[in-house]
Every structure is written in structure tokens, then in C-alpha cells.
PDB file of C-alpha atoms in Angstrom:
ATOM      1  CA  UNK Y   1       9.977  16.327 -17.103  1.00 71.00           C
ATOM      2  CA  UNK Y   2       6.806  15.161 -15.384  1.00 76.00           C
ATOM      3  CA  UNK Y   3       6.386  12.292 -17.818  1.00 85.00           C
ATOM      4  CA  UNK Y   4       9.894  11.053 -17.018  1.00 86.00           C
ATOM      5  CA  UNK Y   5       9.002  10.897 -13.324  1.00 82.00           C
ATOM      6  CA  UNK Y   6       5.790   8.985 -13.988  1.00 87.00           C
ATOM      7  CA  UNK Y   7       7.610   6.607 -16.343  1.00 89.00           C
ATOM      8  CA  UNK Y   8      10.335   5.966 -13.749  1.00 89.00           C
ATOM      9  CA  UNK Y   9       7.767   5.446 -10.995  1.00 86.00           C
ATOM     10  CA  UNK Y  10       5.690   2.961 -12.998  1.00 91.00           C
ATOM     11  CA  UNK Y  11       8.750   1.101 -14.273  1.00 92.00           C
ATOM     12  CA  UNK Y  12       9.908   0.591 -10.677  1.00 91.00           C
ATOM     13  CA  UNK Y  13       6.433  -0.692  -9.766  1.00 92.00           C
ATOM     14  CA  UNK Y  14       6.347  -3.138 -12.700  1.00 93.00           C
ATOM     15  CA  UNK Y  15       9.804  -4.501 -11.932  1.00 94.00           C
ATOM     16  CA  UNK Y  16       9.164  -4.888  -8.200  1.00 94.00           C
ATOM     17  CA  UNK Y  17       5.765  -6.627  -8.358  1.00 93.00           C
ATOM     18  CA  UNK Y  18       7.115 -10.124  -9.095  1.00 94.00           C
ATOM     19  CA  UNK Y  19      10.028  -9.586  -6.692  1.00 96.00           C
ATOM     20  CA  UNK Y  20       7.712  -8.792  -3.783  1.00 96.00           C
ATOM     21  CA  UNK Y  21       5.293 -11.526  -4.852  1.00 94.00           C
ATOM     22  CA  UNK Y  22       8.056 -14.130  -4.714  1.00 95.00           C
ATOM     23  CA  UNK Y  23       9.301 -12.739  -1.406  1.00 95.00           C
ATOM     24  CA  UNK Y  24       5.790 -13.013   0.053  1.00 94.00           C
ATOM     25  CA  UNK Y  25       5.707 -16.689  -0.897  1.00 93.00           C
ATOM     26  CA  UNK Y  26       8.779 -17.167   1.286  1.00 94.00           C
ATOM     27  CA  UNK Y  27       8.167 -14.888   4.271  1.00 95.00           C
ATOM     28  CA  UNK Y  28       4.420 -14.304   4.061  1.00 93.00           C
ATOM     29  CA  UNK Y  29       2.007 -11.546   3.117  1.00 93.00           C
ATOM     30  CA  UNK Y  30       1.688 -10.060   6.585  1.00 94.00           C
ATOM     31  CA  UNK Y  31       5.362  -9.070   7.004  1.00 95.00           C
ATOM     32  CA  UNK Y  32       5.348  -7.282   3.645  1.00 95.00           C
ATOM     33  CA  UNK Y  33       2.103  -5.478   4.453  1.00 95.00           C
ATOM     34  CA  UNK Y  34       3.475  -4.446   7.848  1.00 96.00           C
ATOM     35  CA  UNK Y  35       6.679  -3.198   6.231  1.00 97.00           C
ATOM     36  CA  UNK Y  36       4.774  -1.326   3.528  1.00 96.00           C
ATOM     37  CA  UNK Y  37       2.503   0.665   5.839  1.00 97.00           C
ATOM     38  CA  UNK Y  38       5.292   1.293   8.345  1.00 97.00           C
ATOM     39  CA  UNK Y  39       7.552   2.608   5.615  1.00 97.00           C
ATOM     40  CA  UNK Y  40       4.743   4.795   4.256  1.00 96.00           C
ATOM     41  CA  UNK Y  41       4.209   6.351   7.679  1.00 97.00           C
ATOM     42  CA  UNK Y  42       7.930   6.928   8.227  1.00 97.00           C
ATOM     43  CA  UNK Y  43       8.525   8.321   4.730  1.00 98.00           C
ATOM     44  CA  UNK Y  44       5.538  10.718   4.636  1.00 97.00           C
ATOM     45  CA  UNK Y  45       7.389  13.826   5.829  1.00 97.00           C
ATOM     46  CA  UNK Y  46      10.625  13.099   3.905  1.00 97.00           C
ATOM     47  CA  UNK Y  47       8.489  12.505   0.791  1.00 96.00           C
ATOM     48  CA  UNK Y  48       6.938  15.960   0.989  1.00 95.00           C
ATOM     49  CA  UNK Y  49      10.310  17.500   1.866  1.00 95.00           C
ATOM     50  CA  UNK Y  50      11.710  16.080  -1.375  1.00 95.00           C
ATOM     51  CA  UNK Y  51       8.685  17.321  -3.322  1.00 92.00           C
ATOM     52  CA  UNK Y  52       9.055  20.816  -1.904  1.00 93.00           C
ATOM     53  CA  UNK Y  53      12.586  21.130  -3.328  1.00 94.00           C
ATOM     54  CA  UNK Y  54      10.964  21.517  -6.760  1.00 91.00           C
ATOM     55  CA  UNK Y  55      13.996  19.722  -8.220  1.00 94.00           C
ATOM     56  CA  UNK Y  56      12.826  17.150 -10.803  1.00 92.00           C
ATOM     57  CA  UNK Y  57      15.449  14.543  -9.914  1.00 92.00           C
ATOM     58  CA  UNK Y  58      14.587  14.737  -6.200  1.00 94.00           C
ATOM     59  CA  UNK Y  59      10.868  14.541  -6.969  1.00 93.00           C
ATOM     60  CA  UNK Y  60      11.482  11.462  -9.137  1.00 92.00           C
ATOM     61  CA  UNK Y  61      13.578   9.976  -6.346  1.00 93.00           C
ATOM     62  CA  UNK Y  62      10.762  10.584  -3.846  1.00 94.00           C
ATOM     63  CA  UNK Y  63       8.268   8.928  -6.181  1.00 92.00           C
ATOM     64  CA  UNK Y  64      10.456   5.883  -6.830  1.00 93.00           C
ATOM     65  CA  UNK Y  65      11.271   5.396  -3.140  1.00 95.00           C
ATOM     66  CA  UNK Y  66       7.611   5.784  -2.131  1.00 94.00           C
ATOM     67  CA  UNK Y  67       6.524   3.379  -4.857  1.00 92.00           C
ATOM     68  CA  UNK Y  68       9.300   0.851  -4.413  1.00 93.00           C
ATOM     69  CA  UNK Y  69       9.196   0.547  -0.642  1.00 95.00           C
ATOM     70  CA  UNK Y  70       5.761   1.861   0.303  1.00 94.00           C
ATOM     71  CA  UNK Y  71       3.272   0.974  -2.403  1.00 93.00           C
ATOM     72  CA  UNK Y  72       4.782  -1.942  -4.333  1.00 95.00           C
ATOM     73  CA  UNK Y  73       5.036  -4.449  -1.462  1.00 95.00           C
ATOM     74  CA  UNK Y  74       1.385  -4.026  -0.505  1.00 92.00           C
ATOM     75  CA  UNK Y  75       0.044  -4.027  -4.053  1.00 92.00           C
ATOM     76  CA  UNK Y  76       2.112  -7.105  -4.959  1.00 94.00           C
ATOM     77  CA  UNK Y  77       0.686  -9.235  -2.153  1.00 93.00           C
ATOM     78  CA  UNK Y  78      -2.873  -7.881  -2.151  1.00 90.00           C
ATOM     79  CA  UNK Y  79      -4.451 -10.533  -4.433  1.00 87.00           C
ATOM     80  CA  UNK Y  80      -2.971 -13.426  -2.460  1.00 88.00           C
ATOM     81  CA  UNK Y  81      -3.724 -11.714   0.864  1.00 89.00           C
ATOM     82  CA  UNK Y  82      -7.407 -11.299  -0.006  1.00 85.00           C
ATOM     83  CA  UNK Y  83      -7.701 -14.812  -1.443  1.00 84.00           C
ATOM     84  CA  UNK Y  84      -6.302 -16.233   1.795  1.00 86.00           C
ATOM     85  CA  UNK Y  85      -8.401 -13.974   3.989  1.00 83.00           C
ATOM     86  CA  UNK Y  86     -11.757 -15.431   2.925  1.00 83.00           C
ATOM     87  CA  UNK Y  87     -12.927 -19.020   2.538  1.00 81.00           C
ATOM     88  CA  UNK Y  88     -13.860 -20.193  -0.944  1.00 82.00           C
ATOM     89  CA  UNK Y  89     -17.595 -20.010  -0.156  1.00 83.00           C
ATOM     90  CA  UNK Y  90     -17.523 -16.235   0.562  1.00 86.00           C
ATOM     91  CA  UNK Y  91     -14.301 -15.178  -1.143  1.00 85.00           C
ATOM     92  CA  UNK Y  92     -15.794 -13.198  -4.015  1.00 86.00           C
ATOM     93  CA  UNK Y  93     -18.234 -11.330  -1.776  1.00 90.00           C
ATOM     94  CA  UNK Y  94     -15.625 -10.653   0.897  1.00 86.00           C
ATOM     95  CA  UNK Y  95     -12.991  -9.576  -1.582  1.00 85.00           C
ATOM     96  CA  UNK Y  96     -15.334  -7.391  -3.639  1.00 89.00           C
ATOM     97  CA  UNK Y  97     -16.985  -5.768  -0.627  1.00 90.00           C
ATOM     98  CA  UNK Y  98     -13.621  -5.014   1.005  1.00 85.00           C
ATOM     99  CA  UNK Y  99     -12.098  -3.563  -2.137  1.00 85.00           C
ATOM    100  CA  UNK Y 100     -15.110  -1.523  -3.204  1.00 91.00           C
ATOM    101  CA  UNK Y 101     -15.864  -0.050   0.210  1.00 91.00           C
ATOM    102  CA  UNK Y 102     -12.187   0.844   0.505  1.00 86.00           C
ATOM    103  CA  UNK Y 103     -12.203   2.384  -2.979  1.00 89.00           C
ATOM    104  CA  UNK Y 104     -15.344   4.374  -2.231  1.00 91.00           C
ATOM    105  CA  UNK Y 105     -13.810   5.826   0.919  1.00 89.00           C
ATOM    106  CA  UNK Y 106     -10.316   6.187  -0.555  1.00 87.00           C
ATOM    107  CA  UNK Y 107     -11.724   7.877  -3.646  1.00 90.00           C
ATOM    108  CA  UNK Y 108     -12.067  11.044  -1.609  1.00 92.00           C
ATOM    109  CA  UNK Y 109      -8.317  11.132  -0.910  1.00 92.00           C
ATOM    110  CA  UNK Y 110      -7.442  13.734  -3.591  1.00 92.00           C
ATOM    111  CA  UNK Y 111     -10.218  15.997  -2.324  1.00 94.00           C
ATOM    112  CA  UNK Y 112      -9.066  15.617   1.276  1.00 94.00           C
ATOM    113  CA  UNK Y 113      -5.418  16.157   0.311  1.00 94.00           C
ATOM    114  CA  UNK Y 114      -6.274  19.294  -1.657  1.00 95.00           C
ATOM    115  CA  UNK Y 115      -8.246  20.691   1.269  1.00 96.00           C
ATOM    116  CA  UNK Y 116      -5.355  19.933   3.630  1.00 95.00           C
ATOM    117  CA  UNK Y 117      -2.834  21.659   1.353  1.00 95.00           C
ATOM    118  CA  UNK Y 118      -5.070  24.727   1.206  1.00 96.00           C
ATOM    119  CA  UNK Y 119      -5.505  24.635   4.995  1.00 95.00           C
ATOM    120  CA  UNK Y 120      -1.705  24.407   5.438  1.00 93.00           C
ATOM    121  CA  UNK Y 121      -1.059  27.403   3.219  1.00 93.00           C
ATOM    122  CA  UNK Y 122       0.210  25.435   0.247  1.00 91.00           C
ATOM    123  CA  UNK Y 123       2.514  23.078   2.131  1.00 91.00           C
ATOM    124  CA  UNK Y 124       2.172  19.320   2.383  1.00 92.00           C
ATOM    125  CA  UNK Y 125       2.706  18.806   6.101  1.00 95.00           C
ATOM    126  CA  UNK Y 126      -0.991  18.192   6.851  1.00 96.00           C
ATOM    127  CA  UNK Y 127      -1.181  15.686   4.012  1.00 96.00           C
ATOM    128  CA  UNK Y 128       1.872  13.913   5.445  1.00 96.00           C
ATOM    129  CA  UNK Y 129       0.186  13.806   8.874  1.00 97.00           C
ATOM    130  CA  UNK Y 130      -2.993  12.447   7.279  1.00 95.00           C
ATOM    131  CA  UNK Y 131      -0.942   9.795   5.434  1.00 95.00           C
ATOM    132  CA  UNK Y 132       0.600   8.751   8.741  1.00 97.00           C
ATOM    133  CA  UNK Y 133      -2.826   8.544  10.385  1.00 95.00           C
ATOM    134  CA  UNK Y 134      -4.241   6.364   7.605  1.00 93.00           C
ATOM    135  CA  UNK Y 135      -1.091   4.212   7.587  1.00 95.00           C
ATOM    136  CA  UNK Y 136      -1.529   3.649  11.327  1.00 96.00           C
ATOM    137  CA  UNK Y 137      -5.094   2.432  10.745  1.00 94.00           C
ATOM    138  CA  UNK Y 138      -3.762  -0.001   8.127  1.00 92.00           C
ATOM    139  CA  UNK Y 139      -0.951  -1.028  10.457  1.00 96.00           C
ATOM    140  CA  UNK Y 140      -3.449  -1.900  13.201  1.00 95.00           C
ATOM    141  CA  UNK Y 141      -5.517  -3.921  10.723  1.00 92.00           C
ATOM    142  CA  UNK Y 142      -2.488  -5.837   9.465  1.00 92.00           C
ATOM    143  CA  UNK Y 143      -1.229  -6.494  12.997  1.00 93.00           C
ATOM    144  CA  UNK Y 144      -4.567  -8.144  13.798  1.00 92.00           C
ATOM    145  CA  UNK Y 145      -4.777 -10.062  10.519  1.00 88.00           C
ATOM    146  CA  UNK Y 146      -3.555 -13.615  10.269  1.00 83.00           C
ATOM    147  CA  UNK Y 147      -0.785 -14.859   8.015  1.00 87.00           C
ATOM    148  CA  UNK Y 148      -2.274 -16.852   5.191  1.00 81.00           C
ATOM    149  CA  UNK Y 149       0.640 -18.001   3.049  1.00 78.00           C
ATOM    150  CA  UNK Y 150       0.029 -21.640   4.015  1.00 80.00           C
ATOM    151  CA  UNK Y 151      -3.742 -21.419   3.630  1.00 76.00           C
ATOM    152  CA  UNK Y 152      -5.611 -23.964   1.540  1.00 74.00           C
ATOM    153  CA  UNK Y 153      -7.615 -21.502  -0.557  1.00 74.00           C
ATOM    154  CA  UNK Y 154      -9.841 -24.296  -1.858  1.00 74.00           C
ATOM    155  CA  UNK Y 155     -11.325 -24.798   1.615  1.00 69.00           C
ATOM    156  CA  UNK Y 156     -14.894 -23.446   1.891  1.00 69.00           C
ATOM    157  CA  UNK Y 157     -14.206 -21.627   5.184  1.00 69.00           C
ATOM    158  CA  UNK Y 158     -11.081 -19.937   6.482  1.00 57.00           C
ATOM    159  CA  UNK Y 159     -11.454 -21.804   9.817  1.00 56.00           C
ATOM    160  CA  UNK Y 160     -10.806 -25.086   8.025  1.00 47.00           C
ATOM    161  CA  UNK Y 161      -8.283 -23.497   5.676  1.00 46.00           C
ATOM    162  CA  UNK Y 162      -5.658 -22.803   8.327  1.00 47.00           C
ATOM    163  CA  UNK Y 163      -3.131 -25.587   9.019  1.00 46.00           C
TER     164      UNK Y 163
END
């Protein structure tokens, strides 16, 4: 049963990556990132409500919805977003530093989530609140980021890369 849910989740992610990538070429990376984190914040409590039903089909549904509308848009545009965020001269350093610092901090997420579930007596409401808080941090960052879909990524600096 669990394997079916993971298979369904990953299949949705694989199918949606090129769809969101193509959409980002039309409307931009920023709108998809804003949608993704907003959806994640809004779906946090419904996600855990579906998980708490302990019904496999509803759990699979929660996973597919969270992946398809929350995770997939952001993951699909992330490579282009980072490439457009930094000029060619500092792109590798900027991209690598951003990703690795984020991974180092985010790597503690399962530990934090487990502690929150224990603190909440086995329920996921604190994890949902924490997801909303982290989504709001991402939302603020994306609001203040610039749209880069028309950026000349060959330019050495992002100041000269913007039209």
C-alpha cells in the first residue's frame, strides 16, 4: 500500500516537471514560486487532516496534491531560477552556496517534525504550523526576488543581465 502511494506521488512529479517548466518560460519563475509556497501554506492543515484519516486512498490523494501543486512547481523552476539569479561570474558559487546552506538547515526537518509530533501528542498540527511558518519565509524571499525569465544568463553580472 505504501509503495503505491510513493509510486503515484513520484509519477505525478515526473509528469508535471516539464509542464511547469514550460509554463515558467511563458509566465516566469516568480509566479510559479509564489504559487507553490502559497499553496503549501494553505494546504498544510488539510494535508495532515487527510493523513490522519489513515485511509490509503486519501493519504495518496494528499501526497499527489501536495506534490503536484506544492512541490512540483518550485522544483521544476529551481534550476532556471538560480541560473537567472546570479551573474555568470559568480553563478556556481552563488548557486552552490545557496543550495548547500539550505540543505544543511533543511536537513534537520525530519528531526524537527518528529519532535513537533511528539510535542503535539502524536498529531501533526504543530508540523503543519511549522510548514506554514517556513512557507511564509520562502514567500517573503520570493516576493523580494526579481523575475529572471528574460535574463541573459551569459552576462557576467546580474546588473547587466536584466533587460
